[in-house]
Amino acid sequence: MALLEVKNLGIEFPMRREVLRALQGVSFSLDAGERLGIVGESGAGKSIAAFAIINLLSKPGRINAGEILFEGRDLTVLDDNAMRDIRGNRISMIFQDPMMTLNPVLTIETQMIEVLKAHREISDNDARKIAVEKLREVAIPSPEDRLKSYPHELSGGQRQRVVIATALLTNPSIIIADEPSTALDVTIQAGIMALMLNLCKSHDMGLILITHDLAVVSQVTERVVVMYAGRVVEEGPTADIVTHPKHPYTRGLIAALPQEGTAGKRLNQIPGSMPTLDAIPDGCAFHPRCPHADDVCRASVPEIVKVGNQFSRCVKATELAEENSL
Amino acid sequence: MGPPLWRSHVCSRRITIDYLVFAGQRLLQATLVMFVISLIGFSIQDNLGDPLRELLGQSVSEAEREALRDEMGLNDPFFVQYGRFITNAVQGDLGTSYFFKRPALQVIADKFPATLDLVIGATLIIVLISVPVGVYCAIRPNAWLARAVMGISIVGISIPVFLTAIFSIYLFAVTLGWMPSFGRGEDLVEIFPGWKTGFFTKDGFAHLVLPCVSLSSIMLPLFIRLIRSEMREILESEYVRFAWAKGLAPKRVWFLHALKNTMLPVVTVGGVQIGTMLAYTILTETVFQWPGMGFLFLEAVNRVDTPLIISYIIVVGLIFVVTNTVVDLLYTWVNPTVKITGRGR
Ligand SMILES: Nc1ncnc2c1ncn2[C@@H]1O[C@H](COP(=O)(O)OP(=O)(O)OP(=O)(O)O)[C@@H](O)[C@H]1O
Ligand SMILES: [Mg+2]
């Protein structure tokens, strides 16, 4: 049994005039110690899928279908207390912008110790020891001193390391990282990603890594889920998807990556942009931008089908797989 | 179980050179503002009424009058006179009240405790009510109680203080007879030499209730709304979301993570408002015939008691400047995120 299993998840935002369906029939799973990537354009629904797991959807969002099984228990029906036991304890989350994630008026020490005190009976001193140990693990120099610091006294990269250390305090079985390096300098990004990878390996910790960046995904994750307009369009082992994408959207994403030897040339961006939630086209949501689209694609939402090691939500998945063009 | 909410492991801030420089700048500014206030005060003296008439009456001849003017230095150039005024003022001499025939500052000092009672009472009401109510309205913005509070607060803001005062006298003093309608009462306790307060006797306290409620009636809804809107914004912030994601108890997220960030700007506004409240004491004291500085000031204006008027302006100005400066220094001291360098305004 998978450690975490998201089954057929639907999320909606009831707005004044209409109900926006932000996630529809999203399924994916994560084994213990596995590293899963979730990629997709801005607005695809990656973050809300993550927040739904720890039941922290921002208002007025709500889960309207599906279940989220963690160790076999459905998180969507847990009460607040039971959920709080899991949140920040068994499943930790790291946000995008470390400048904003730490409370500006509390010391690092306060913000770390409180996690341990919220989840177990522990003295301040013991909690402090664990905090120092975790700060050391994320390579923060002189951790005892850093505990006394306020967030603004640290650099962006250091803050993200502190956030990671905070997420590690309770030795969670899953860390969800929502674009953990996007807000940082390019030079610092690589360091943060390498750190995350090492920590997951050394602690046998599951990772759900949300990102736009396919390069990062292929370095860090073993499996990847590609999302488009609130649906999973492709899923499979990262190595396979990066080399042999089956869905036209994934192909487009990969073709848009800067390749060696193409410096200075125009990138092959997918034409058009992802539809907003109030204007998702009928049929396959990608069809207006898809070079292979025909009437079948416009008629109904395709099922997700297995093609080799991968799953693709495209009626032409098998057909396209036979072409070896990329 | 768990750590107490208020323990936040905040370490004490160090005094840095930056902070000292900032404090120096701030004190310089304060001095400058006091200088301007004194200049305004002095110009009033220069323009308002003839001190000799007050002192001598009508029966003195023009020549004698002129001799006396020379002797008193009233014919000296403006800046010589102003210099003398400042020199005296710094030594605590702001002239003699025409009416009371005593040093003006002393007259004010006698009335000061009464006003202080009012301001302390009103501040207590504001702090004790606005914080819990504002926080509640921020946490449960859709509850009917929160909506009701918001509605009432709008009404509260728009009713003038003197109306509230007169209405409360009519209702609670005249109609219901629950509260005395004017004065401080007879039963005061001297807690420091020269400072009598009504807080510790039943009679004194009863006299304080209506005036303090009236005085707080404008600021209270303002603060409730301020705290609510500040806190709502902060509850949407990423760091509060992260606090939830850490699995903290709601009490800890609300009352430590969110409230601490809410209160920092609110306290600054509060410091400024204490000064403003002094201005409102004139109204409140007049309606309740409260024997404080504000009432005294109004009488002084009626009697064209210039030294007293000027002393009041300077004393109130001083209180205003001191509270502002102290609040600013404390805020910078307490708030770790304020960048001190480059803060010179
Ligand atoms: N509070 C909200 N109210 C209404 N709609 C929302 C709300 N939060 C998210 N949405 C909508 O849900 C969709 C998915 O948002 P989400 O934040 O998950 O996107 P994302 O894939 O994480 O994008 P990004 O890469 O920009 O972070 C978006 O279309 C967004 O407009
Ligand atoms: Mg996102």
Tab-separated table of N, CA and C and ligand atoms in Angstrom, chain A residues 46-48 96 178-179 210, ligand 2:
chain	number	residue	atom	x	y	z
A	46	LYS	N	-1.348	22.978	-8.843
A	46	LYS	CA	-0.337	22.247	-8.080
A	46	LYS	C	-0.395	22.601	-6.597
A	47	SER	N	-0.422	23.891	-6.315
A	47	SER	CA	-0.392	24.305	-4.901
A	47	SER	C	-1.658	23.891	-4.167
A	48	ILE	N	-2.798	24.054	-4.799
A	48	ILE	CA	-4.019	23.702	-4.067
A	48	ILE	C	-4.083	22.199	-3.820
A	96	GLN	N	7.199	28.565	-0.905
A	96	GLN	CA	8.034	29.114	-1.953
A	96	GLN	C	9.015	30.188	-1.475
A	178	ASP	N	6.663	23.295	-2.021
A	178	ASP	CA	6.015	24.046	-3.095
A	178	ASP	C	6.998	25.071	-3.652
A	179	GLU	N	7.614	24.758	-4.751
A	179	GLU	CA	8.607	25.615	-5.389
A	179	GLU	C	9.612	26.166	-4.386
A	210	ILE	N	6.912	20.387	-5.911
A	210	ILE	CA	6.112	21.133	-6.876
A	210	ILE	C	7.011	22.154	-7.554
C	2	MG	MG	1.613	27.389	-6.644
